[in-house]
Every structure is written in structure tokens, then in C-alpha cells.
CSV table of C-alpha atoms in Angstrom, one decimal:
chain,number,residue,atom,x,y,z
A,52,MET,CA,-29.8,12.9,15.3
A,53,LYS,CA,-31.0,9.7,13.6
A,54,LYS,CA,-33.4,11.7,11.3
A,55,LEU,CA,-30.5,14.1,10.4
A,56,ARG,CA,-28.3,11.1,9.4
A,57,VAL,CA,-31.2,9.8,7.2
A,58,VAL,CA,-31.6,13.3,5.6
A,59,VAL,CA,-27.8,13.6,5.0
A,60,PHE,CA,-27.7,10.1,3.5
A,61,LEU,CA,-30.6,10.8,1.2
A,62,LEU,CA,-29.1,14.1,0.2
A,63,ILE,CA,-25.8,12.4,-0.7
A,64,LEU,CA,-27.6,9.7,-2.6
A,65,VAL,CA,-29.5,12.3,-4.6
A,66,ILE,CA,-26.3,14.1,-5.4
A,67,LEU,CA,-24.6,10.9,-6.5
A,68,LEU,CA,-27.5,9.9,-8.7
A,69,SER,CA,-27.6,13.3,-10.3
A,70,VAL,CA,-23.9,13.4,-11.0
A,71,THR,CA,-23.7,9.9,-12.4
A,72,SER,CA,-26.9,10.5,-14.4
A,73,PHE,CA,-25.2,13.6,-16.0
A,74,ILE,CA,-22.1,11.5,-16.8
A,75,PHE,CA,-23.9,8.5,-18.3
A,76,MET,CA,-26.9,10.1,-20.0
A,77,PRO,CA,-26.1,10.5,-23.8
A,78,LYS,CA,-25.9,14.0,-25.1
A,79,GLN,CA,-27.4,12.7,-28.4
A,80,GLU,CA,-28.9,9.5,-29.6
A,81,VAL,CA,-25.7,7.5,-29.3
A,82,TYR,CA,-25.0,4.3,-27.4
A,83,ASN,CA,-21.2,4.1,-27.4
A,84,ILE,CA,-20.1,7.7,-26.9
A,85,VAL,CA,-16.4,6.8,-26.7
A,86,THR,CA,-16.0,4.8,-29.9
A,87,THR,CA,-18.3,7.1,-31.8
A,88,LYS,CA,-16.3,10.1,-30.8
A,89,GLU,CA,-13.0,8.4,-31.7
A,90,MET,CA,-14.3,7.3,-35.1
A,91,LEU,CA,-15.3,10.9,-35.8
A,92,THR,CA,-12.0,12.2,-34.7
A,93,SER,CA,-10.2,9.7,-37.0
A,94,LEU,CA,-12.5,10.5,-39.9
A,95,SER,CA,-12.0,14.3,-39.4
A,96,LYS,CA,-8.3,13.8,-40.3
A,97,GLU,CA,-9.3,13.0,-43.9
A,98,GLU,CA,-9.3,15.7,-46.5
A,99,GLU,CA,-12.8,17.0,-47.2
A,100,ASP,CA,-14.7,15.3,-50.1
A,101,THR,CA,-12.0,12.7,-50.7
A,102,ILE,CA,-13.9,9.5,-49.7
A,103,ASP,CA,-15.7,7.6,-52.5
A,104,VAL,CA,-17.0,4.7,-50.4
A,105,ALA,CA,-17.9,4.7,-46.7
A,106,PHE,CA,-18.3,1.4,-44.8
A,107,PHE,CA,-20.5,1.2,-41.7
A,108,GLY,CA,-21.0,-1.7,-39.3
A,109,ASP,CA,-19.3,-3.5,-36.4
A,110,SER,CA,-16.1,-5.5,-36.0
A,111,GLU,CA,-17.1,-7.9,-38.8
A,112,CYS,CA,-16.7,-4.9,-41.1
A,113,PHE,CA,-13.5,-3.3,-39.9
A,114,ALA,CA,-11.8,-6.7,-39.9
A,115,ALA,CA,-12.8,-7.6,-43.5
A,116,TYR,CA,-12.2,-4.7,-45.9
A,117,SER,CA,-8.9,-3.0,-46.5
A,118,PRO,CA,-9.2,0.5,-48.1
A,119,LEU,CA,-5.5,0.8,-49.0
A,120,GLN,CA,-5.6,-2.5,-50.9
A,121,MET,CA,-8.8,-1.4,-52.7
A,122,TYR,CA,-7.1,1.8,-53.6
A,123,ALA,CA,-4.0,0.1,-54.9
A,124,GLU,CA,-6.1,-2.3,-57.0
A,125,HIS,CA,-8.8,0.0,-58.2
A,126,GLY,CA,-7.9,3.6,-57.4
A,127,TYR,CA,-10.9,4.6,-55.5
A,128,THR,CA,-10.9,5.8,-51.9
A,129,SER,CA,-12.8,4.3,-49.0
A,130,TYR,CA,-13.0,4.5,-45.2
A,131,ILE,CA,-14.2,2.0,-42.6
A,132,CYS,CA,-16.5,3.9,-40.3
A,133,ALA,CA,-17.2,0.8,-38.3
A,134,THR,CA,-16.9,0.5,-34.5
A,135,ALA,CA,-17.0,-2.5,-32.1
A,136,ALA,CA,-20.5,-3.8,-31.6
A,137,GLN,CA,-21.9,-0.8,-33.5
A,138,ARG,CA,-25.6,-0.1,-32.9
A,139,LEU,CA,-27.6,1.5,-35.6
A,140,CYS,CA,-28.1,4.7,-33.6
A,141,ASP,CA,-24.3,5.1,-33.6
A,142,THR,CA,-24.3,4.2,-37.4
A,143,TYR,CA,-26.7,7.1,-38.0
A,144,ALA,CA,-24.8,9.5,-35.8
A,145,ILE,CA,-21.4,8.8,-37.4
A,146,MET,CA,-22.9,8.9,-40.9
A,147,ASP,CA,-24.8,12.2,-40.2
A,148,GLU,CA,-21.5,13.8,-39.1
A,149,MET,CA,-19.5,12.2,-42.0
A,150,PHE,CA,-21.8,13.8,-44.6
A,151,LYS,CA,-20.8,17.2,-43.3
A,152,SER,CA,-17.3,16.8,-44.6
A,153,GLN,CA,-17.4,13.9,-47.1
A,154,SER,CA,-19.6,13.1,-50.1
A,155,PRO,CA,-19.2,9.3,-50.7
A,156,LYS,CA,-20.9,8.0,-53.8
A,157,LEU,CA,-21.6,4.7,-52.1
A,158,VAL,CA,-22.4,3.6,-48.5
A,159,VAL,CA,-21.8,-0.1,-47.5
A,160,LEU,CA,-23.8,-1.4,-44.6
A,161,GLU,CA,-22.7,-4.6,-42.8
A,162,ALA,CA,-25.9,-6.5,-42.0
A,163,ASN,CA,-24.6,-8.0,-38.7
A,164,CYS,CA,-25.7,-4.8,-37.0
A,165,PHE,CA,-29.3,-5.3,-38.0
A,166,PHE,CA,-29.7,-8.1,-35.5
A,167,ARG,CA,-28.4,-6.1,-32.5
A,168,TYR,CA,-30.8,-3.7,-30.7
A,169,GLY,CA,-30.1,-0.5,-32.5
A,170,GLY,CA,-31.1,2.1,-29.9
A,171,THR,CA,-29.4,3.5,-26.8
A,172,GLU,CA,-31.4,1.8,-24.0
A,173,LYS,CA,-34.8,0.2,-23.9
A,174,ASP,CA,-37.5,1.2,-21.5
A,175,GLU,CA,-38.4,-1.4,-18.9
A,176,ASP,CA,-41.9,-2.9,-18.3
A,177,ASP,CA,-41.8,-1.6,-14.8
A,178,GLU,CA,-43.6,1.8,-14.7
A,179,LEU,CA,-42.0,2.8,-11.4
A,180,PHE,CA,-38.5,2.0,-12.8
A,181,ASN,CA,-39.3,4.1,-15.9
A,182,ALA,CA,-40.5,7.0,-13.7
A,183,LEU,CA,-37.3,6.9,-11.7
A,184,ALA,CA,-35.2,6.7,-14.9
A,185,LYS,CA,-36.8,10.0,-16.1
A,186,THR,CA,-35.6,11.8,-12.9
A,187,PHE,CA,-32.3,9.9,-12.6
A,188,PRO,CA,-31.2,8.6,-16.1
A,189,ILE,CA,-28.5,6.5,-14.4
A,190,PHE,CA,-31.2,3.9,-13.8
A,191,LYS,CA,-31.7,3.5,-17.5
A,192,TYR,CA,-28.1,4.0,-18.7
A,193,HIS,CA,-26.3,2.2,-15.9
A,194,SER,CA,-24.8,-0.4,-18.4
A,195,ARG,CA,-23.0,2.5,-20.1
A,196,TRP,CA,-20.2,2.3,-17.6
A,197,LYS,CA,-18.5,-0.1,-20.1
A,198,THR,CA,-18.3,2.6,-22.8
A,199,VAL,CA,-17.1,5.2,-20.3
A,200,LEU,CA,-14.4,2.9,-19.1
A,201,GLN,CA,-13.1,2.7,-22.6
A,202,ALA,CA,-12.2,6.3,-22.3
A,203,LEU,CA,-9.4,5.3,-19.9
A,204,MET,CA,-7.8,3.0,-22.5
A,205,ARG,CA,-7.2,2.9,-26.2
A,206,SER,CA,-10.2,1.5,-28.1
A,207,LYS,CA,-9.5,-2.0,-29.3
A,208,TYR,CA,-10.7,-1.3,-32.8
A,209,GLN,CA,-8.2,1.5,-33.4
A,210,THR,CA,-5.0,0.8,-35.3
A,211,GLU,CA,-1.6,2.2,-34.7
A,212,ASP,CA,-1.1,2.9,-38.4
A,213,ASN,CA,-3.3,4.8,-40.8
A,214,TYR,CA,-5.2,1.9,-42.5
A,215,LYS,CA,-8.3,4.0,-43.0
A,216,GLY,CA,-10.3,2.3,-40.3
A,217,PHE,CA,-9.2,-1.3,-41.2
A,218,LEU,CA,-8.1,-3.5,-38.3
A,219,LEU,CA,-5.2,-5.5,-39.5
A,220,ARG,CA,-4.6,-8.7,-37.7
A,221,THR,CA,-2.4,-11.6,-38.8
A,222,LYS,CA,-3.1,-14.0,-35.9
A,223,ILE,CA,-4.5,-17.4,-36.9
A,224,LYS,CA,-7.0,-19.4,-34.9
A,225,PRO,CA,-8.9,-21.9,-37.1
A,226,TYR,CA,-12.6,-22.5,-37.3
A,227,LYS,CA,-13.3,-26.2,-37.0
A,228,ASN,CA,-17.1,-26.7,-36.8
A,229,GLY,CA,-17.8,-27.3,-40.5
A,230,GLU,CA,-20.7,-26.0,-42.6
A,231,TYR,CA,-22.7,-23.3,-40.9
A,232,MET,CA,-25.0,-22.0,-43.7
A,233,ILE,CA,-27.7,-24.7,-43.6
A,234,PRO,CA,-30.5,-23.8,-46.0
A,235,THR,CA,-33.9,-23.1,-44.4
A,236,ASP,CA,-37.0,-21.0,-45.0
A,237,LYS,CA,-37.0,-19.6,-41.4
A,238,LEU,CA,-36.4,-15.9,-40.7
A,239,ALA,CA,-34.2,-14.6,-37.9
A,240,LYS,CA,-36.0,-12.0,-35.7
A,241,MET,CA,-34.7,-8.5,-36.1
A,242,PRO,CA,-35.5,-6.0,-33.2
A,243,GLU,CA,-38.6,-4.1,-34.2
A,244,GLU,CA,-37.0,-0.7,-33.7
A,245,ASN,CA,-34.2,-1.4,-36.1
A,246,GLU,CA,-36.1,-1.0,-39.3
A,247,GLY,CA,-36.9,2.5,-38.2
A,248,TYR,CA,-33.2,3.2,-37.8
A,249,ILE,CA,-32.5,1.6,-41.2
A,250,ASP,CA,-35.1,3.9,-42.8
A,251,LYS,CA,-33.5,6.9,-41.2
A,252,ILE,CA,-30.1,5.8,-42.5
A,253,LEU,CA,-31.4,5.2,-46.0
A,254,ASP,CA,-33.2,8.6,-46.0
A,255,LEU,CA,-29.9,10.3,-44.9
A,256,CYS,CA,-28.0,8.6,-47.8
A,257,GLU,CA,-30.7,9.6,-50.3
A,258,GLU,CA,-30.6,13.2,-49.1
A,259,ASN,CA,-26.8,13.2,-49.6
A,260,GLY,CA,-26.8,11.5,-53.0
A,261,ALA,CA,-25.2,8.2,-51.8
A,262,GLU,CA,-26.2,4.8,-53.1
A,263,VAL,CA,-26.4,2.0,-50.5
A,264,ILE,CA,-25.4,-1.7,-50.7
A,265,ILE,CA,-25.7,-4.3,-47.9
A,266,VAL,CA,-23.1,-6.9,-47.3
A,267,SER,CA,-22.6,-9.8,-44.9
A,268,SER,CA,-18.9,-10.6,-44.2
A,269,PRO,CA,-17.9,-14.2,-43.7
A,270,SER,CA,-18.4,-15.2,-40.0
A,271,PRO,CA,-19.4,-18.7,-39.0
A,272,LYS,CA,-19.7,-17.6,-35.4
A,273,ASN,CA,-22.2,-14.8,-36.1
A,274,TRP,CA,-24.1,-15.5,-39.3
A,275,THR,CA,-26.9,-18.0,-40.1
A,276,TYR,CA,-29.1,-18.8,-43.0
A,277,GLU,CA,-32.0,-17.4,-40.9
A,278,LYS,CA,-30.3,-14.0,-40.8
A,279,HIS,CA,-29.5,-14.3,-44.5
A,280,ASN,CA,-33.2,-14.8,-45.2
A,281,THR,CA,-34.3,-11.8,-43.1
A,282,THR,CA,-31.7,-9.6,-44.8
A,283,VAL,CA,-32.7,-10.7,-48.3
A,284,ASP,CA,-36.3,-9.8,-47.4
A,285,LEU,CA,-35.2,-6.4,-46.1
A,286,ALA,CA,-33.1,-5.6,-49.1
A,287,ASN,CA,-35.9,-6.6,-51.5
A,288,ARG,CA,-38.4,-4.4,-49.7
A,289,LYS,CA,-36.0,-1.4,-49.7
A,290,GLY,CA,-34.8,-2.0,-53.2
A,291,LEU,CA,-31.1,-2.5,-52.2
A,292,ASP,CA,-28.4,-4.7,-53.6
A,293,TYR,CA,-27.2,-7.4,-51.1
A,294,ILE,CA,-24.2,-9.6,-51.1
A,295,ASP,CA,-23.9,-12.4,-48.5
A,296,TYR,CA,-20.3,-13.6,-48.6
A,297,ASN,CA,-21.2,-16.4,-46.1
A,298,LEU,CA,-22.7,-18.1,-49.1
A,299,LEU,CA,-19.6,-17.4,-51.3
A,300,TRP,CA,-16.7,-18.1,-49.0
A,301,GLU,CA,-15.6,-21.1,-51.0
A,302,GLU,CA,-15.6,-19.0,-54.2
A,303,LEU,CA,-13.6,-16.4,-52.4
A,304,GLY,CA,-11.0,-19.1,-51.5
A,305,ILE,CA,-11.5,-18.6,-47.8
A,306,ASN,CA,-9.7,-21.3,-45.9
A,307,TRP,CA,-11.1,-21.5,-42.3
A,308,LYS,CA,-7.9,-23.1,-41.1
A,309,THR,CA,-5.8,-20.1,-42.1
A,310,ASP,CA,-8.1,-17.1,-42.7
A,311,THR,CA,-9.7,-16.4,-39.3
A,312,LYS,CA,-8.1,-14.9,-36.3
A,313,ASP,CA,-10.5,-16.1,-33.7
A,314,TYR,CA,-12.2,-19.4,-34.5
A,315,GLY,CA,-14.5,-18.0,-37.2
A,316,ASP,CA,-15.7,-14.8,-35.5
A,317,HIS,CA,-13.7,-12.5,-37.8
A,318,VAL,CA,-11.4,-13.0,-40.8
A,319,ASN,CA,-7.7,-12.1,-40.4
A,320,LEU,CA,-5.5,-10.4,-43.0
A,321,ASN,CA,-5.5,-13.6,-45.1
A,322,GLY,CA,-9.2,-13.6,-45.3
A,323,ALA,CA,-9.6,-9.8,-45.6
A,324,THR,CA,-7.2,-9.7,-48.6
A,325,LYS,CA,-9.4,-12.2,-50.5
A,326,LEU,CA,-12.6,-10.5,-49.5
A,327,THR,CA,-11.3,-7.0,-50.3
A,328,ARG,CA,-10.2,-8.2,-53.8
A,329,GLU,CA,-13.5,-9.7,-54.6
A,330,PHE,CA,-15.6,-6.9,-53.3
A,331,GLY,CA,-13.4,-4.3,-55.0
A,332,ASN,CA,-13.9,-6.2,-58.3
A,333,TYR,CA,-17.6,-6.2,-57.7
A,334,LEU,CA,-17.7,-2.4,-57.0
A,335,SER,CA,-15.6,-1.7,-60.1
A,336,GLU,CA,-18.0,-3.7,-62.3
A,337,HIS,CA,-21.3,-2.3,-60.9
A,338,TYR,CA,-20.5,1.2,-59.7
A,339,ASP,CA,-19.0,4.2,-61.5
A,340,LEU,CA,-16.2,5.0,-59.0
A,341,PRO,CA,-13.3,7.3,-60.0
A,342,ASN,CA,-9.7,6.0,-60.3
A,343,HIS,CA,-7.4,8.4,-58.4
A,344,ILE,CA,-4.1,6.6,-58.9
A,345,ASN,CA,-2.6,9.2,-61.2
A,346,ASP,CA,-4.3,12.2,-59.5
A,347,GLU,CA,-1.7,14.4,-57.7
A,348,ALA,CA,-4.4,15.4,-55.2
A,349,TYR,CA,-4.4,11.8,-53.9
A,350,ALA,CA,-0.6,11.4,-53.7
A,351,GLU,CA,-0.7,10.6,-50.0
A,352,TRP,CA,-3.2,7.7,-50.7
A,353,THR,CA,-0.9,6.4,-53.4
A,354,LYS,CA,2.1,6.6,-51.1
A,355,LEU,CA,0.3,4.8,-48.3
A,356,SER,CA,-1.1,2.1,-50.5
A,357,LEU,CA,2.3,1.4,-52.1
A,358,ILE,CA,3.8,0.9,-48.6
A,359,TYR,CA,0.9,-1.3,-47.5
A,360,MET,CA,1.0,-3.5,-50.6
A,361,LYS,CA,4.8,-3.9,-50.3
A,362,GLU,CA,4.6,-4.9,-46.7
A,363,TYR,CA,1.5,-7.1,-46.7
A,364,MET,CA,0.8,-8.2,-50.3
A,365,ASP,CA,4.3,-9.0,-51.7
């Protein structure tokens, strides 16, 4: 009887491990299945080949750039394909799918993602653990429960209105810790695997005829001069333009008492308005992007941008 109980217990355990492994194992090289799927669903609602500029990155990106403001001020269309804590494997997956329906002339990469491990899950040093993980992937992907749990609630980065991926927040919680970009020659360490993902992303953009620019949005909580140096080195080696707004926040007119919603982690609407205007001006000066304001095919964009500007800019 005791042996039977052990056998039944082991059988139930194997079934549970098999079922949970099936649920948690990624069907493609994606870390956050939920937010990736939701982003692609939102993006699929856009008319084909109507996006001129596509932004990719994490919350620093979707809090900082307003496509409707840029359209109102410059006439070109953009979409924020950023997701919370986006990893580069998710960046690639979303971008790969995006290129099937959109042909942006420019892709904007938020550099904060470069310093987060870009893959799904790392192998462990323990060979026995890795062997078990091959049979039962739940051992490797057990932390994925957080992303599955999000399926039961609305993702925090999603907005109730159609702001083209921009997360509009007016809350004010000041940053009070003073200067954060202290000059140094030191380099921040970027996960070794990440450059491989970046190369895949750049190859994908080249294949689809899209130029690439790297940006760093103002964030005293997340950014450092060491990260700046590493990103400069990367951009130089890849032949890419790079703008670090953490060195330009004073020129932007950012006021850390009024322009951040969470003590310097992200900018709020006040900060995003200033950053969007400056970045829009930069794009208009350095890239040949079309002005769709008087194009009937973009009447919905014009309508949405007018509503947005009246409500938030007047």
C-alpha cells in the first residue's frame, strides 16, 4: 500500500510538472507573453503601412513620447511599441511581427533595455538542474508566473484611450536627490547576450529598410553616466545616432519638481510634452519624414491629435 501511494504521488507530480511546463514554456523566444501579445493586438488595429516611426523599449519609452503630439506638431505618424520591463527578445518578437504590416522609415530604441538581461531565462550552473529543466521546463521558467498572472488583469501600461501606445500620466511626485549624471570614464556592464539581440534587431531593421536611432529618456532613478558611456561605445561601433536626454534635461526645460510622476523614475505628461517637442524637432531636422496633416487618408490621426492637443496642450 505504501509503495502504491508513492507511485501515485510521483505520477501526480509528473502530471503537474508536465502541465505547468506546457503553460509556462514560451511558444517562441519571448519572455513576457502577455504584454507582447497585447502590444501586437493593439498594433494590429492600425491601418497597414501608416506608421512612419516605431518606438521600442520599456516604461521609460512609453511614458516619454506622445505620438499624437508629434503628429499635431509635425504631421508624421508614430507608435510606441514599448512594454513594461521589455526585454530585447520581446523587442525583436514585436518588431518582427510589426514589419509584416507596417513599414516605418525609422525605429527608435530606448537604451534602458540594453542593461536588462535580454533573453527569456538563463541556464543555471547546476548541470542536474539544467537536465531537469529540459524534461520539465517549469524548472527554468518558474518565474514566468508573474507574466501569466497579468493575463487575469489589465496590463498597467495599457491606456484607456487611443494614445498610440503612450502612457499618459499627470501625477506629480518630485525627484529631490540632485545631480545624477556625474562624469566618469567607467563603463556600465551590459549582459553579454544582449549585443547579439541588438545585432538581430539591427539586421531586421536593415532588411526592412528602416533607419535606427538610440535614445535615453530622462530618468534619474535608472540612468547613470556609466550607462551613457557604454551606450555611446555601442552606438559608435554600430554606426548609429544616439541622443542621451539625461545630459540635456536642463536644455529641455525639465523641472524635476513638476515633471516626474514617481520620484524621477519616469517623466509625467509635463515632462513628456517637453521631451516629445524636442525629439520631434530633432526628427524633422535630421530625417525625411512625411507630413500627413492635409492627407485625407490620415483624417483619423488628425481628428485624434486635435482632440488630444485641445485637452492636454491648451
